Amino acid sequence: MENNFYKIANRNNNLGTETAFTVLAKANKLALEGKSIINLGIGQPDFTTPEHIVEAGIKALKDGHHGYTQSTGMPELREAVSNDIHKRHKVNISPDNILIVPGGKVIIFFSAMLLGEKNKEILYPNPGFPIYESAINYSGANAIPYRLSESKGFSFSANDILNKINDKTSLVIINSPANPTGGVVPKVELEILAKGLEKFPDVVLMSDEIYDQFCFGENTFTSMLTFPEIRNRLIILNGWSKTYAMTGWRLGYGIFPKKLYGIAEKLAVNIHSCVNASAQFAALEALQGPQDCVLEMNNTFKRRAGMMQNRLNKIEGFSCQEPNGAFYCFPNITGTKKTSTEVQNKLLDEIGVATVAGPSFGQYGEGFLRLSCANSDEAIEEAIARIRNIF
Ligand code: PLP
């Protein structure tokens, strides 16, 4: 029987969630009941982790790497991240600023805990990854959305963000390539943002670059690390989940300026101690081994995104912009005259196609639906054919 005497701390009322996991659970249940389900809901590559990376993880276990590692991550792995950043962005980042964590998501929570509290404001993209808003609310700060509009290719306008900054603003969160929209912010906007932030030296920027290697439109990827003027108050979120199809290994990293690093490390010690050793050996192999797997995934997602967009645009009531990165299509479905949640439920319940309704990514997501391209060509074709049949 439930005990109704104790009281749960109030802050927990502020926690949000990721609907993609709820949809996944419902889709799995329907599949178990024998229904034919096509899952375009969850955001993870349909590839398995490349063999050489898996082997490195197995070898680490067989070699006896079963204990704790440094709470900041193995030194050789932090060194490898630093080298990778130099190779890709021509920027020198000391391994002493790199923190290995169990999944990129951890960096969102850490950033909110480091900079959010009552009477502070944190700006975040909307529609955007739902954990931003949830973590900000949990920190006690006010979550202030900035809108990503379809008319701007789901990019942000730097001036729009800068205009929202006031003396309460402690943190700005950006994400490009973006979940759920597939939008990529052009370099020129990022330049305006970095330059504009010079006027607000007490505001920290957190750039979520987890989809950096899946960028295929006309706007190429630009890391915020390439703007030295904001480096001393820049947090970077990145990791292995998407790039190397390693979502279940729980492996990510953050880059923190010196002033924040020590506290982020303390949070790590308090919460998870360290990332499991074998996963870190696998991560080392991922960075140091052949990179053709990354290119192959990028090419595949680009092709599938184009194919999915093309087909979605033939469905009555749907209109879909070309995704420029990540692995999602985010069609406008207002032409169906139904709400996003009605469409999401109709697709799963009537035809077994799992998608995620736009409002799961914030209030400005109403009128949109997220479909993941991380499924086989056949599955995507079949799913879109089923959708076409009922609209
Ligand atoms: N940031 C964005 C924009 C994401 O879409 C995700 C995962 O879907 C994450 C962060 C978290 O990644 P991880 O699985 O490494 O925690």
PDB file of C-alpha atoms and ligand atoms in Angstrom, residues 18 20-21 42-44 101-108 128-132 174-180 206 208-211 237-242 246-248 250-253 326-328 361 370, ligand 1:
ATOM      1  CA  GLU A  18      11.733  12.848 -23.045  1.00  0.00           C
ATOM      2  CA  ALA A  20      10.680   9.650 -27.212  1.00  0.00           C
ATOM      3  CA  PHE A  21      11.238   7.139 -24.394  1.00  0.00           C
ATOM      4  CA  ILE A  42      13.684   7.240 -30.907  1.00  0.00           C
ATOM      5  CA  GLY A  43      16.772   9.299 -31.820  1.00  0.00           C
ATOM      6  CA  GLN A  44      19.513   6.778 -32.207  1.00  0.00           C
ATOM      7  CA  VAL A 101      30.891  11.595 -18.571  1.00  0.00           C
ATOM      8  CA  PRO A 102      28.272   8.840 -18.967  1.00  0.00           C
ATOM      9  CA  GLY A 103      26.446  10.393 -21.951  1.00  0.00           C
ATOM     10  CA  GLY A 104      26.324  13.899 -23.369  1.00  0.00           C
ATOM     11  CA  LYS A 105      23.076  14.510 -21.482  1.00  0.00           C
ATOM     12  CA  VAL A 106      25.027  14.769 -18.233  1.00  0.00           C
ATOM     13  CA  ILE A 107      26.616  18.006 -19.471  1.00  0.00           C
ATOM     14  CA  ILE A 108      23.168  19.607 -19.821  1.00  0.00           C
ATOM     15  CA  GLY A 128      14.628  21.788 -28.863  1.00  0.00           C
ATOM     16  CA  PHE A 129      15.917  18.790 -26.955  1.00  0.00           C
ATOM     17  CA  PRO A 130      13.439  18.591 -24.013  1.00  0.00           C
ATOM     18  CA  ILE A 131      16.091  18.000 -21.371  1.00  0.00           C
ATOM     19  CA  TYR A 132      17.265  21.636 -21.650  1.00  0.00           C
ATOM     20  CA  ILE A 174      22.484  26.472 -28.384  1.00  0.00           C
ATOM     21  CA  ASN A 175      22.316  23.279 -30.455  1.00  0.00           C
ATOM     22  CA  SER A 176      23.381  22.885 -34.078  1.00  0.00           C
ATOM     23  CA  PRO A 177      22.845  20.563 -35.960  1.00  0.00           C
ATOM     24  CA  ALA A 178      19.617  20.430 -34.034  1.00  0.00           C
ATOM     25  CA  ASN A 179      17.288  17.892 -32.551  1.00  0.00           C
ATOM     26  CA  PRO A 180      14.354  17.749 -33.424  1.00  0.00           C
ATOM     27  CA  MET A 206      26.708  26.014 -23.673  1.00  0.00           C
ATOM     28  CA  ASP A 208      25.508  21.187 -27.711  1.00  0.00           C
ATOM     29  CA  GLU A 209      27.503  19.827 -30.655  1.00  0.00           C
ATOM     30  CA  ILE A 210      26.506  16.162 -30.355  1.00  0.00           C
ATOM     31  CA  TYR A 211      25.402  15.972 -34.019  1.00  0.00           C
ATOM     32  CA  LEU A 237      28.707  19.113 -25.034  1.00  0.00           C
ATOM     33  CA  ASN A 238      29.745  16.271 -27.292  1.00  0.00           C
ATOM     34  CA  GLY A 239      30.206  12.514 -27.217  1.00  0.00           C
ATOM     35  CA  TRP A 240      30.218   9.170 -28.903  1.00  0.00           C
ATOM     36  CA  SER A 241      26.483   8.291 -28.817  1.00  0.00           C
ATOM     37  CA  LYS A 242      25.547   9.539 -32.270  1.00  0.00           C
ATOM     38  CA  MET A 246      27.188   4.133 -29.171  1.00  0.00           C
ATOM     39  CA  THR A 247      24.013   5.392 -27.447  1.00  0.00           C
ATOM     40  CA  GLY A 248      23.830   2.420 -25.065  1.00  0.00           C
ATOM     41  CA  ARG A 250      26.690   5.908 -22.152  1.00  0.00           C
ATOM     42  CA  LEU A 251      29.670   7.961 -23.106  1.00  0.00           C
ATOM     43  CA  GLY A 252      30.031  11.677 -23.649  1.00  0.00           C
ATOM     44  CA  TYR A 253      32.291  14.567 -22.801  1.00  0.00           C
ATOM     45  CA  ALA A 326      21.292  15.313 -37.436  1.00  0.00           C
ATOM     46  CA  PHE A 327      18.921  12.535 -38.524  1.00  0.00           C
ATOM     47  CA  TYR A 328      15.402  13.891 -38.251  1.00  0.00           C
ATOM     48  CA  PHE A 361      10.202  19.573 -27.758  1.00  0.00           C
ATOM     49  CA  ARG A 370       9.520  14.440 -35.539  1.00  0.00           C
TER      50      ARG A 370
HETATM   51  N1  PLP B   1      21.858  16.551 -26.997  1.00  0.00           N
HETATM   52  C1  PLP B   1      20.984  16.320 -27.988  1.00  0.00           C
HETATM   53  C2  PLP B   1      20.577  17.442 -28.862  1.00  0.00           C
HETATM   54  C3  PLP B   1      20.455  15.033 -28.183  1.00  0.00           C
HETATM   55  O1  PLP B   1      19.584  14.824 -29.172  1.00  0.00           O
HETATM   56  C4  PLP B   1      20.853  13.997 -27.314  1.00  0.00           C
HETATM   57  C5  PLP B   1      20.280  12.641 -27.445  1.00  0.00           C
HETATM   58  O2  PLP B   1      19.306  12.392 -28.102  1.00  0.00           O
HETATM   59  C6  PLP B   1      21.767  14.285 -26.298  1.00  0.00           C
HETATM   60  C7  PLP B   1      22.251  15.584 -26.165  1.00  0.00           C
HETATM   61  C8  PLP B   1      22.191  13.250 -25.298  1.00  0.00           C
HETATM   62  O3  PLP B   1      23.070  12.329 -25.802  1.00  0.00           O
HETATM   63  P1  PLP B   1      23.576  11.100 -24.931  1.00  0.00           P
HETATM   64  O4  PLP B   1      22.780   9.907 -25.365  1.00  0.00           O
HETATM   65  O5  PLP B   1      25.039  10.978 -25.253  1.00  0.00           O
HETATM   66  O6  PLP B   1      23.355  11.400 -23.497  1.00  0.00           O
END
